[in-house]
Tab-separated table of C-alpha atoms and ligand atoms in Angstrom:
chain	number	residue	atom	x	y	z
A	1347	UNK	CA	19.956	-7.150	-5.500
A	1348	UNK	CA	17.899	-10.509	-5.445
A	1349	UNK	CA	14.689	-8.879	-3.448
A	1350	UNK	CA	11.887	-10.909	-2.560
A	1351	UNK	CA	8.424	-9.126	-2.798
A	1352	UNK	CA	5.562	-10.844	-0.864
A	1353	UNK	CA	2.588	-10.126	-2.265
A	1354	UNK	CA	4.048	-8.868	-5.337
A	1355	UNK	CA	1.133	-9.881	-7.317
A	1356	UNK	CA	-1.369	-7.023	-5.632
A	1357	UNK	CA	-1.591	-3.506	-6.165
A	1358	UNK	CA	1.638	-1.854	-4.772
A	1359	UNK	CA	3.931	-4.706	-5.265
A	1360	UNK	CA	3.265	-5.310	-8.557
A	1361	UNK	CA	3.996	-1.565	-9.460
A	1362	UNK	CA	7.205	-2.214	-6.962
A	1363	UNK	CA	8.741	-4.692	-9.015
A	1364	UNK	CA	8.272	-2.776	-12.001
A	1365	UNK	CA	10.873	0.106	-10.453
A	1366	UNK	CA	13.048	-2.946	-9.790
A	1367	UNK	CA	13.513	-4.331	-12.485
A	1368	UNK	CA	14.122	-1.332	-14.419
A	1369	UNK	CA	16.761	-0.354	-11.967
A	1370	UNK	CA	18.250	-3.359	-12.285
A	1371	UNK	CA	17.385	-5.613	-9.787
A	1372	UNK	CA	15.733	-8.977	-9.085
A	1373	UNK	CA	12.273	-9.150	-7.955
A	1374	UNK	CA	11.318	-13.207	-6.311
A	1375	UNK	CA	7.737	-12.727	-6.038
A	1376	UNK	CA	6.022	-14.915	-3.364
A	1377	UNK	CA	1.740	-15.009	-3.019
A	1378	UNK	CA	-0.939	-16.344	-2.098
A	1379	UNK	CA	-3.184	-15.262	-4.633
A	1380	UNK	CA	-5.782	-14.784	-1.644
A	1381	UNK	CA	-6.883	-11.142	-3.048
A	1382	UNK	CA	-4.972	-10.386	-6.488
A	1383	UNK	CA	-4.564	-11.994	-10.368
A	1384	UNK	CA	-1.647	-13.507	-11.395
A	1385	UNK	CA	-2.515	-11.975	-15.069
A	1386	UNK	CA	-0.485	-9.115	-13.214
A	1387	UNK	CA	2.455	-10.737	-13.645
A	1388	UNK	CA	2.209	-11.584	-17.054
A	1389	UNK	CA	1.219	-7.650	-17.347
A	1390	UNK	CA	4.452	-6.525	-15.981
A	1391	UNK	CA	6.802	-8.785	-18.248
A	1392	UNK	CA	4.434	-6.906	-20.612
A	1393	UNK	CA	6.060	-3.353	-19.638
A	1394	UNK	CA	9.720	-4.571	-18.613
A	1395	UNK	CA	10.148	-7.660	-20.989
A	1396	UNK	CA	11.571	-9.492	-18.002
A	1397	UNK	CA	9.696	-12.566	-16.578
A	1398	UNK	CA	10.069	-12.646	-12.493
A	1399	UNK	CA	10.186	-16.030	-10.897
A	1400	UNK	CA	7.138	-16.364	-9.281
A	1401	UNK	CA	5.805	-18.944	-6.319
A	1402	UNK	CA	2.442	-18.962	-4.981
A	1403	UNK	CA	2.423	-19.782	-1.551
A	1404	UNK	CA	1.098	-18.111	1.608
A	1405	UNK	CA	3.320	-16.894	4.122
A	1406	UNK	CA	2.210	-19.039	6.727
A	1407	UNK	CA	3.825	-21.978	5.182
A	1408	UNK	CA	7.056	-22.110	6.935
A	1409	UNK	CA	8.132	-25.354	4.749
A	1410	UNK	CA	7.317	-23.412	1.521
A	1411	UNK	CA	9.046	-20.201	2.195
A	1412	UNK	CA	12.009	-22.100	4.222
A	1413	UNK	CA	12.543	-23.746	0.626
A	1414	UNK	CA	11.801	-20.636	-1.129
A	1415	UNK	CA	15.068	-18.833	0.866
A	1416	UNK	CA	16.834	-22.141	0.240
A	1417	UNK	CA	16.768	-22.276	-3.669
A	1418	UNK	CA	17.123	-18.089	-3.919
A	1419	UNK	CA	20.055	-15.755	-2.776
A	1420	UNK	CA	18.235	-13.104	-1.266
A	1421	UNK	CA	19.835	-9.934	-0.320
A	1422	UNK	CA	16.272	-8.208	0.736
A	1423	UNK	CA	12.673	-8.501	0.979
A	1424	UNK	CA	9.439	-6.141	0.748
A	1425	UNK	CA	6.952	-7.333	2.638
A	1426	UNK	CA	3.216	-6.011	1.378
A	1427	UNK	CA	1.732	-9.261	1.543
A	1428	UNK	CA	-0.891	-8.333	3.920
A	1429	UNK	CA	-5.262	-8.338	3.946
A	1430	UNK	CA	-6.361	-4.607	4.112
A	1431	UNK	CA	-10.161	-3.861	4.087
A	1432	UNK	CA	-10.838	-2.386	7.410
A	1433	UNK	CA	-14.624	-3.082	7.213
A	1434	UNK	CA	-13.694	-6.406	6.495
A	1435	UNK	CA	-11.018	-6.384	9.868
A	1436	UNK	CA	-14.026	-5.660	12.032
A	1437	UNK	CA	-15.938	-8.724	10.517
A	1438	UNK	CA	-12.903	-11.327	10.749
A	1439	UNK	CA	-10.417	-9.940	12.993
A	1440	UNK	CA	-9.341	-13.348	13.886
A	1441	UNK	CA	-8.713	-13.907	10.494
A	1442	UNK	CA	-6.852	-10.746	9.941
A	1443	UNK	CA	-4.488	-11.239	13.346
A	1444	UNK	CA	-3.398	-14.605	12.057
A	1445	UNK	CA	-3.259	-13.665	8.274
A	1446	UNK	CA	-0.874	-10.283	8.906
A	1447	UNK	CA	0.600	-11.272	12.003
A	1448	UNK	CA	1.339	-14.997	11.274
A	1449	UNK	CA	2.513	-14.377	8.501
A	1450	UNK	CA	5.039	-12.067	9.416
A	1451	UNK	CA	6.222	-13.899	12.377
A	1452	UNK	CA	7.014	-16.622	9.611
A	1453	UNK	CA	8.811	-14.375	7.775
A	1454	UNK	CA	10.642	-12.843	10.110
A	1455	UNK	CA	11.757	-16.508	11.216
A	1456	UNK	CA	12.760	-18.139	8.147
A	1457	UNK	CA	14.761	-14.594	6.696
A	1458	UNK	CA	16.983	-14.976	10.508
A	1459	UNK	CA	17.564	-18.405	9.360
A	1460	UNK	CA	19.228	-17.610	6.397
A	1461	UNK	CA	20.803	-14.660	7.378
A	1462	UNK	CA	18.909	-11.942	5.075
A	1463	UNK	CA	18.936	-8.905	6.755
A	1464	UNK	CA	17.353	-6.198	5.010
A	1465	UNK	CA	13.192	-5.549	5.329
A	1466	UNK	CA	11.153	-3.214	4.028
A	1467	UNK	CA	7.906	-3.378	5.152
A	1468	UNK	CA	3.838	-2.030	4.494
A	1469	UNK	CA	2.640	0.092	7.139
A	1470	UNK	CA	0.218	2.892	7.336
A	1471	UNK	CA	-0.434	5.832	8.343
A	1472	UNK	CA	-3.164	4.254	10.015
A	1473	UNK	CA	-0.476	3.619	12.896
A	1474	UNK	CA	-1.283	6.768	13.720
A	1475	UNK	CA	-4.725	6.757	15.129
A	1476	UNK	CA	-5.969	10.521	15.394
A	1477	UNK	CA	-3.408	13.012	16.336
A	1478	UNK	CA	-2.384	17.081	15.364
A	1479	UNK	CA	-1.739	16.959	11.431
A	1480	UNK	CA	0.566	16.582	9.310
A	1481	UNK	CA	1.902	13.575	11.059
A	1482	UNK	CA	5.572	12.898	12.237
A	1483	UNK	CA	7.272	9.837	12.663
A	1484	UNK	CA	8.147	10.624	16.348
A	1485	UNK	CA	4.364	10.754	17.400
A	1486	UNK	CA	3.638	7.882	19.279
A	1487	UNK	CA	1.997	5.074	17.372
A	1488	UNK	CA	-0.837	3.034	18.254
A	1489	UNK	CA	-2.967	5.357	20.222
A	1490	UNK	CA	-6.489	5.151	19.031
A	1491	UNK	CA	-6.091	3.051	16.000
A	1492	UNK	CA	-10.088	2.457	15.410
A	1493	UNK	CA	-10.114	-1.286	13.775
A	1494	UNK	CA	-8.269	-4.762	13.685
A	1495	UNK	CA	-6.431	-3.695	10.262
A	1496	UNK	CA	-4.755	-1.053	11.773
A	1497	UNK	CA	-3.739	-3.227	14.605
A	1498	UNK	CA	-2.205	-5.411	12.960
A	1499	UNK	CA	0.201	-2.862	10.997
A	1500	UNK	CA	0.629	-1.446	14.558
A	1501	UNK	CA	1.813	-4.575	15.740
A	1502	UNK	CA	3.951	-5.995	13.427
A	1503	UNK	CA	6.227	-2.129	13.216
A	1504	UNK	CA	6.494	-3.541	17.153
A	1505	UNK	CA	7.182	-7.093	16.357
A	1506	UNK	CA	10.184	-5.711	13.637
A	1507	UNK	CA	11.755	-3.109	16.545
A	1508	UNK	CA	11.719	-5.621	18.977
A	1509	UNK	CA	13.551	-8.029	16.616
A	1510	UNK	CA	15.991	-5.272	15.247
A	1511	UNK	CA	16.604	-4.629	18.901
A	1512	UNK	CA	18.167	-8.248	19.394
A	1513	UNK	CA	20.792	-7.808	16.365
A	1514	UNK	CA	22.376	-4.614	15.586
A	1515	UNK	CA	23.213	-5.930	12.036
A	1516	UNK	CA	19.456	-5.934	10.584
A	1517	UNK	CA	18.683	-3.177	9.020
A	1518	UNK	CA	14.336	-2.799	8.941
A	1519	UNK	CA	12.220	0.000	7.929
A	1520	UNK	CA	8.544	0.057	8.089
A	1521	UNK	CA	7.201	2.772	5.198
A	1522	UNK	CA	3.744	4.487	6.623
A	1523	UNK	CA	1.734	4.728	3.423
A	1524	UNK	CA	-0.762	7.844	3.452
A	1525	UNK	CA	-3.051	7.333	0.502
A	1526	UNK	CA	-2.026	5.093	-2.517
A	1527	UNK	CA	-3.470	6.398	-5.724
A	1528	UNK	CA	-2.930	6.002	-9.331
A	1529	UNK	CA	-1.508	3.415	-11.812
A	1530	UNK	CA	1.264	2.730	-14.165
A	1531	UNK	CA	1.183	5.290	-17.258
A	1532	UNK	CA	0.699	2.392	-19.331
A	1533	UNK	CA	-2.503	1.418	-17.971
A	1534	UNK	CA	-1.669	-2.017	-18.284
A	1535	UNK	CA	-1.311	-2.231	-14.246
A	1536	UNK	CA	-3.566	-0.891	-11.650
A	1537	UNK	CA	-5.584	-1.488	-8.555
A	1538	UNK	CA	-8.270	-4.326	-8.873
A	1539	UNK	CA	-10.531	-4.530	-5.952
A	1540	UNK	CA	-13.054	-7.201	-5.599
A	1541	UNK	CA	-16.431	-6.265	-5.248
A	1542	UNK	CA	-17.072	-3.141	-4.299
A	1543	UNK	CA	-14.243	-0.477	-3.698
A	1544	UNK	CA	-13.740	0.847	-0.134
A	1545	UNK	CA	-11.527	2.920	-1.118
A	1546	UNK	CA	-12.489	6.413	-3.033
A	1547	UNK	CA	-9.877	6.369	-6.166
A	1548	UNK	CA	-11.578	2.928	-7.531
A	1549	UNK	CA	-14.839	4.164	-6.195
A	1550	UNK	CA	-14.746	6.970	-8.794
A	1551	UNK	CA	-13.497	5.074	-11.452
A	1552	UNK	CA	-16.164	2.453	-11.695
A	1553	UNK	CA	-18.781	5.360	-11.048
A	1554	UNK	CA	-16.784	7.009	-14.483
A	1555	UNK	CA	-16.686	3.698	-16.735
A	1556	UNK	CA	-20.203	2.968	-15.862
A	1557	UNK	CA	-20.619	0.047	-13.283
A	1558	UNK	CA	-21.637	2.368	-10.119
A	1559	UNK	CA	-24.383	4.829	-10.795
A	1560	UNK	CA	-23.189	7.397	-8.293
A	1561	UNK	CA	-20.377	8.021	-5.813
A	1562	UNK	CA	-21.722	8.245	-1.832
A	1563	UNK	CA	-19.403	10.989	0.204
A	1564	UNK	CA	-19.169	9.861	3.267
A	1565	UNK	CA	-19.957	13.702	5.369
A	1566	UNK	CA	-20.033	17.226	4.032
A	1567	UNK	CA	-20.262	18.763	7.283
A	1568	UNK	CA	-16.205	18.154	8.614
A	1569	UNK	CA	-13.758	20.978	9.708
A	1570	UNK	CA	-12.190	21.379	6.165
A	1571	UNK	CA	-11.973	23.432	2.816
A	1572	UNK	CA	-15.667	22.348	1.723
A	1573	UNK	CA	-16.570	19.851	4.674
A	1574	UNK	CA	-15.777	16.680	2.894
A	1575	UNK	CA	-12.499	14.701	4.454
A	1576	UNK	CA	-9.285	15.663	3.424
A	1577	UNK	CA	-5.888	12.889	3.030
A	1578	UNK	CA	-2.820	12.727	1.468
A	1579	UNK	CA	-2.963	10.782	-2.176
A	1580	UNK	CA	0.285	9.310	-3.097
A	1581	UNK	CA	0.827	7.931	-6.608
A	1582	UNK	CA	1.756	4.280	-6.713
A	1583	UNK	CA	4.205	5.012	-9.134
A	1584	UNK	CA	6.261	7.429	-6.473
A	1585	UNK	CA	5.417	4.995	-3.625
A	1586	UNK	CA	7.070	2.163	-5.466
A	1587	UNK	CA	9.554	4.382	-5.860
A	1588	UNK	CA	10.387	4.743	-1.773
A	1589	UNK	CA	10.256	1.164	-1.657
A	1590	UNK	CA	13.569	1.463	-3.794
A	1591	UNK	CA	14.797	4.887	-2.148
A	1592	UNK	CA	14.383	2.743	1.402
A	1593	UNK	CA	16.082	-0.558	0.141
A	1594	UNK	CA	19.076	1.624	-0.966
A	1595	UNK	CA	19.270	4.053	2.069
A	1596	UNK	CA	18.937	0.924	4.739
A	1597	UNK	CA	20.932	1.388	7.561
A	1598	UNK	CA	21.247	-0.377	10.647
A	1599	UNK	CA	18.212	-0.462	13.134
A	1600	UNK	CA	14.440	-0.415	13.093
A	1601	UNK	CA	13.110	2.813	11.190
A	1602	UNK	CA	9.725	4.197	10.553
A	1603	UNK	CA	9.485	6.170	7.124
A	1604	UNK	CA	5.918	8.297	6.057
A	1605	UNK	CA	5.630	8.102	2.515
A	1606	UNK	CA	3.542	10.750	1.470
A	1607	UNK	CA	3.169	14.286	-0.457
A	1608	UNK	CA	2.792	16.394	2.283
A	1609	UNK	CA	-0.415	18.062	1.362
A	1610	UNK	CA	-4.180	17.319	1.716
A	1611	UNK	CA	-6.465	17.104	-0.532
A	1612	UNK	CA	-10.287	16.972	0.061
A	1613	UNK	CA	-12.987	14.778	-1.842
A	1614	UNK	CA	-14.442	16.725	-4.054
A	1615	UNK	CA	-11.216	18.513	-4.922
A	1616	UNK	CA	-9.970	14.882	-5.839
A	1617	UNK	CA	-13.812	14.210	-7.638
A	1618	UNK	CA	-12.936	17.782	-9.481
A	1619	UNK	CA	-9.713	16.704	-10.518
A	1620	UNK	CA	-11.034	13.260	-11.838
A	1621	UNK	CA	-13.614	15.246	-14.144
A	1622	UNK	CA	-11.081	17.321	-16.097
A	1623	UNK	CA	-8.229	14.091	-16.120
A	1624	UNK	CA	-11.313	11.902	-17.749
A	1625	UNK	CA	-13.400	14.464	-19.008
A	1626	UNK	CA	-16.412	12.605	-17.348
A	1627	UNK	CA	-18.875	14.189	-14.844
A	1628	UNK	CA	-19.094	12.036	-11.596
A	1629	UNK	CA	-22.416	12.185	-10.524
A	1630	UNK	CA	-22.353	12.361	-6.513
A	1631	UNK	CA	-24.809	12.555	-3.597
A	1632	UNK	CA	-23.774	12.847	0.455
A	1633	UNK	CA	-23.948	10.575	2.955
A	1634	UNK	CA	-23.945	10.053	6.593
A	1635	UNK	CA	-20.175	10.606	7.977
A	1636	UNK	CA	-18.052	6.901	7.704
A	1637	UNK	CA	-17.940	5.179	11.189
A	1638	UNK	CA	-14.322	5.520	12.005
A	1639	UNK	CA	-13.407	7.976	9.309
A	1640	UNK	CA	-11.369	11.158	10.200
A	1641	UNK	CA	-11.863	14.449	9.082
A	1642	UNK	CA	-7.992	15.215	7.943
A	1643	UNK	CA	-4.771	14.059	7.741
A	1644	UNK	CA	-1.300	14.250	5.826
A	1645	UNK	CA	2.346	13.638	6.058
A	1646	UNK	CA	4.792	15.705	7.340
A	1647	UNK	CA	6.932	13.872	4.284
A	1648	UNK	CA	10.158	15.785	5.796
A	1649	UNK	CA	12.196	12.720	6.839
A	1650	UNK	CA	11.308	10.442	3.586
A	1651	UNK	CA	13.267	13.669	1.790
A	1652	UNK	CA	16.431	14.169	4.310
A	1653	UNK	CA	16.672	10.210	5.272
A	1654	UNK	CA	15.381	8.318	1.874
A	1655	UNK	CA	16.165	11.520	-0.583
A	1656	UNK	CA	12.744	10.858	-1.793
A	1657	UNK	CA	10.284	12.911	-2.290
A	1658	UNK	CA	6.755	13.164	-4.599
A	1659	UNK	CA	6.852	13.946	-7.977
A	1660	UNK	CA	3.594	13.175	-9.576
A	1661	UNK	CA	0.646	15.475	-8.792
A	1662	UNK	CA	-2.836	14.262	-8.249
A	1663	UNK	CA	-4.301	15.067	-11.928
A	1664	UNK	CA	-1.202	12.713	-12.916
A	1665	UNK	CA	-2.871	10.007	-10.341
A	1666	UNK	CA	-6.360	10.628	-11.840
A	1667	UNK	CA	-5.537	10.460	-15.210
A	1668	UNK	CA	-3.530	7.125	-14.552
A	1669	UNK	CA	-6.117	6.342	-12.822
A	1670	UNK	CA	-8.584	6.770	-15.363
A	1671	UNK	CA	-6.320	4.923	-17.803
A	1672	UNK	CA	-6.073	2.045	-15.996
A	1673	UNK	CA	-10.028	1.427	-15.476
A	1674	UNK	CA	-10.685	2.830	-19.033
A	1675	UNK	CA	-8.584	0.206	-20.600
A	1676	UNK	CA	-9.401	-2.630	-18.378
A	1677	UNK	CA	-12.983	-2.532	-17.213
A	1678	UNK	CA	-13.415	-5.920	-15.597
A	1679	UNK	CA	-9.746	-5.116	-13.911
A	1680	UNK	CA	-7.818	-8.181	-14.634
A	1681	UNK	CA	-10.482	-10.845	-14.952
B	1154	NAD	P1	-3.210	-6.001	-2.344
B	1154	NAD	O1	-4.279	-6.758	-1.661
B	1154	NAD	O2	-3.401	-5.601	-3.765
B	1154	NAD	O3	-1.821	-6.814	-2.244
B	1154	NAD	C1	-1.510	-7.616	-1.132
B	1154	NAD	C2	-1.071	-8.977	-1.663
B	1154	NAD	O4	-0.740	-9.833	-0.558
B	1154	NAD	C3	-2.164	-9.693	-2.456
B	1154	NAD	O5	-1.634	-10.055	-3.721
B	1154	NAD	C4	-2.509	-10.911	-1.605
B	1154	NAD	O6	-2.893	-12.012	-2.400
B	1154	NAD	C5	-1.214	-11.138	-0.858
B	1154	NAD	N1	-1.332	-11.845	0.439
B	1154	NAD	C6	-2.148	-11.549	1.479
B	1154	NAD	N2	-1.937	-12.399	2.492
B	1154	NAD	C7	-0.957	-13.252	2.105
B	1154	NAD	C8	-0.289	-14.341	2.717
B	1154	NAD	N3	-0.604	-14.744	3.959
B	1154	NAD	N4	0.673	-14.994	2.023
B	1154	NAD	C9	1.009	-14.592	0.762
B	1154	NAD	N5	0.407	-13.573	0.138
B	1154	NAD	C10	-0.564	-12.911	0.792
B	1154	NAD	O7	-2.895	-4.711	-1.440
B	1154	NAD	P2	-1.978	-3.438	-1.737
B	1154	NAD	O8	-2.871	-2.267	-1.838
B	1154	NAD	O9	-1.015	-3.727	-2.818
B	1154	NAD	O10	-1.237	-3.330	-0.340
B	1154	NAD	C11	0.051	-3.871	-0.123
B	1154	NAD	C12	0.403	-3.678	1.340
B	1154	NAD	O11	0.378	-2.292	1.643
B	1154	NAD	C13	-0.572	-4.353	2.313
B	1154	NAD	O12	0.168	-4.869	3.396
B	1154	NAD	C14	-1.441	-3.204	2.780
B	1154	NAD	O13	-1.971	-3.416	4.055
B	1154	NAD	C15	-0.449	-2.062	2.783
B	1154	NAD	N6	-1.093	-0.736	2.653
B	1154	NAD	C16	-1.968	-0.536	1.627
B	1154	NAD	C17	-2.605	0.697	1.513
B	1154	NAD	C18	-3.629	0.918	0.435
B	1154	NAD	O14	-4.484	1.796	0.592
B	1154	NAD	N7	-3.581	0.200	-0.693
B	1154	NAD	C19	-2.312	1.725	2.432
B	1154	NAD	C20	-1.401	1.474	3.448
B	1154	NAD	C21	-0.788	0.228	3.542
B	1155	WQD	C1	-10.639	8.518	1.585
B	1155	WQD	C2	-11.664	9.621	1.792
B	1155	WQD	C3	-13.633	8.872	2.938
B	1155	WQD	C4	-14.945	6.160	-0.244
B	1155	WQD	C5	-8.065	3.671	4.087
B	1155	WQD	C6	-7.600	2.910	5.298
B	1155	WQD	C7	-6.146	3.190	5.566
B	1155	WQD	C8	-5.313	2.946	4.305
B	1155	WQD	C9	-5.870	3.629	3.093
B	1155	WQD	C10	-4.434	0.744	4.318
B	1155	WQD	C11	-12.315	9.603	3.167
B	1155	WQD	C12	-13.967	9.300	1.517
B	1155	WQD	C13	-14.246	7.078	0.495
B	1155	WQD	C14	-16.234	6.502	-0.740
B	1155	WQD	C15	-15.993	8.671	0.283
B	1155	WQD	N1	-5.296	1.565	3.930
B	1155	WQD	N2	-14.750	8.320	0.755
B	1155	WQD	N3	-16.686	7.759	-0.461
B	1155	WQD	O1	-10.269	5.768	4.767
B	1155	WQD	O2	-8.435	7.451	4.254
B	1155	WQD	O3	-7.891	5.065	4.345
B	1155	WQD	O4	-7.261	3.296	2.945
B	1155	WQD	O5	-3.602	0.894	5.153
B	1155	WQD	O6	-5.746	2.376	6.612
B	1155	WQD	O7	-8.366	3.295	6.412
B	1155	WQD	O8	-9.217	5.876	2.458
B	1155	WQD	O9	-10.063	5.867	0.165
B	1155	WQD	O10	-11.457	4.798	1.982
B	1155	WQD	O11	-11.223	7.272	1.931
B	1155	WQD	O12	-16.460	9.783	0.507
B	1155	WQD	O13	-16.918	5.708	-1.396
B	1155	WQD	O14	-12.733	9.413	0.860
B	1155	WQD	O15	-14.646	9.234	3.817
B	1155	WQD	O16	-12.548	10.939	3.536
B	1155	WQD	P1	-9.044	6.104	4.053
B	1155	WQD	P2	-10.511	5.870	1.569
């Protein structure tokens, strides 16, 4: 299939179109460059020997992806390209609505124009809000969802049902990520925040390789195995993996997918992991709770297996020592 992969440059895609092109298929990667390196892409022709075509344009640009569909037989697109700090959401949310949501109504436009019927898109189990764990795809979504981020992955699964509604022949899937960990085994890809991490995998790995003296944990005093907060890490590697399980298993309608392991793990039990995978201590202290934070969730990852046959394979030492790998061999990340 010819698949095109907005924001295939970032974090997830980029390990995406490494699973598709060594399963044979065509990745078109379309971005903006507004949060990722294109040195990515030179870094997967690296690991596949294949060069993707690749255009950098936002989504917004009607004219530019209009022509992009134009020159390209598509048969599918993934659609990651998205901004995702939730602190950040709070700040701009203006920014955010018209970034995701623009974006997607642009997309969604142009691929009816030319017919292309097949989306896969980037949600979260964010959709979620707070609710009994694990979580099920037939909860209702959007109850409680505590910042504009989460919104706009809220609105956009809304924006695809309502459109999948009007034509029986699309076939659209929105994958709920729980918690993306890890990198490629080569440690030639990986996640490459700017500034500093939100997000507790990077976190630890610049605490490991030296550029953060400690890690903060965000509350010691929740409801869980040792009172830190507990979520379900997924390895990139086995979430770029569903993307290809749900392009292959597409059927007709609007679907919601959870793509996680289907077990928790707390901080420290991840921190604990890290230290044997690296062999490093990770000096720690406790913090105040996280505004908005919860204190646990997972996946109830049963319909990702029955629907998608997909299910996790790699465990979460795999995902730290990846992890490590990654951060180990590339320090400044890709700059
Ligand atoms: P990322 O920031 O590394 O990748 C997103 C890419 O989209 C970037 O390369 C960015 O430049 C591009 N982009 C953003 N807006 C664009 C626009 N208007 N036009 C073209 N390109 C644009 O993030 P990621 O971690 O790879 O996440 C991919 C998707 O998965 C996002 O939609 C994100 O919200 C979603 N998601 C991520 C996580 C996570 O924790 N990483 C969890 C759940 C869902
Ligand atoms: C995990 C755990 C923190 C950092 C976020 C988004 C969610 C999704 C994934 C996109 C929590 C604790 C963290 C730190 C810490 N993104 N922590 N110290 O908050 O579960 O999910 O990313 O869709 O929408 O909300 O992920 O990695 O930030 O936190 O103690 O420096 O680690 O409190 O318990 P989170 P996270």
């Amino acid at each position: 299939m010819n698949i095109l992969v907005t924001g295939g440059v970032g974090y997830i895609g980029s390990h995406t179109a490494v699973k598709l092109i060594e399963a044979g298929h065509t990745p078109i990667v379309v971005d903006s460059l507004v949060n990722s390196n294109v040195e990515s892409l030179a870094r997967i022709e690296q690991i596949t020997g294949t060069k993707q075509l690749f255009y950098k344009a936002d989504l917004r640009d009607r004219d530019a992806l209009d022509a992009i569909f134009s020159s390209n037989r598509l048969d599918a697109v993934i659609h990651f390209a998205g901004l995702k700090a939730v602190g950040e959401s709070t700040e701009k949310p203006l920014y955010y609505y018209q970034n995701n949501l623009d974006s997607t109504l642009v997309l969604l436009d142009v691929m009816q124009a030319h017919a292309v019927k097949k989306l896969v898109f980037s949600s979260s189990a964010t959709v979620y809000g707070s609710a009994p764990v694990p979580y099920v795809e037939t909860y209702p979504a959007g109850q409680g969802i505590t910042n504009p981020y989460g919104r706009t992955k809220y609105f956009v699964e809304e924006m695809m049902s309502d459109v999948a509604k009007s034509d029986d022949t699309l076939e659209f899937t929105s994958l709920r990520y729980f918690n993306p960990v890890g990198a490629h085994p080569s440690g030639l890809i990986g996640e490459n925040p700017n500034g500093t991490p939100n997000n507790l995998m990077p976190y630890i790995t610049q605490v490991a390789v030296g550029k953060r003296d400690k890690l903060g944990i965000f509350g010691d005093n929740y409801d869980t195995i040792d009172g830190t907060g507990v979520r379900d890490y997924i390895h990139v590697d086995d979430l770029a993996e569903g993307h290809l399980a749900a392009l292959i298993h597409a059927t007709p309608g609007y679907h919601t997918v959870n793509l996680g392991s289907g077990r928790g793990t707390s901080v420290l039990e991840l921190v604990h992991a890290f230290e044997v995978a690296a062999g490093v201590t990770i000096p720690y202290k406790i913090l105040p709770r996280r505004s908005g934070d919860l204190p646990a969730y997972y996946a109830d990852a049963s319909l990702a297996a029955s629907r998608l046959n997909w299910r996790t394979t790699r465990t979460i030492e795999d995902a730290c020592r990846d992890s490590w790998n990654w951060q180990s061999k590339n320090p400044e990340g890709y700059n």
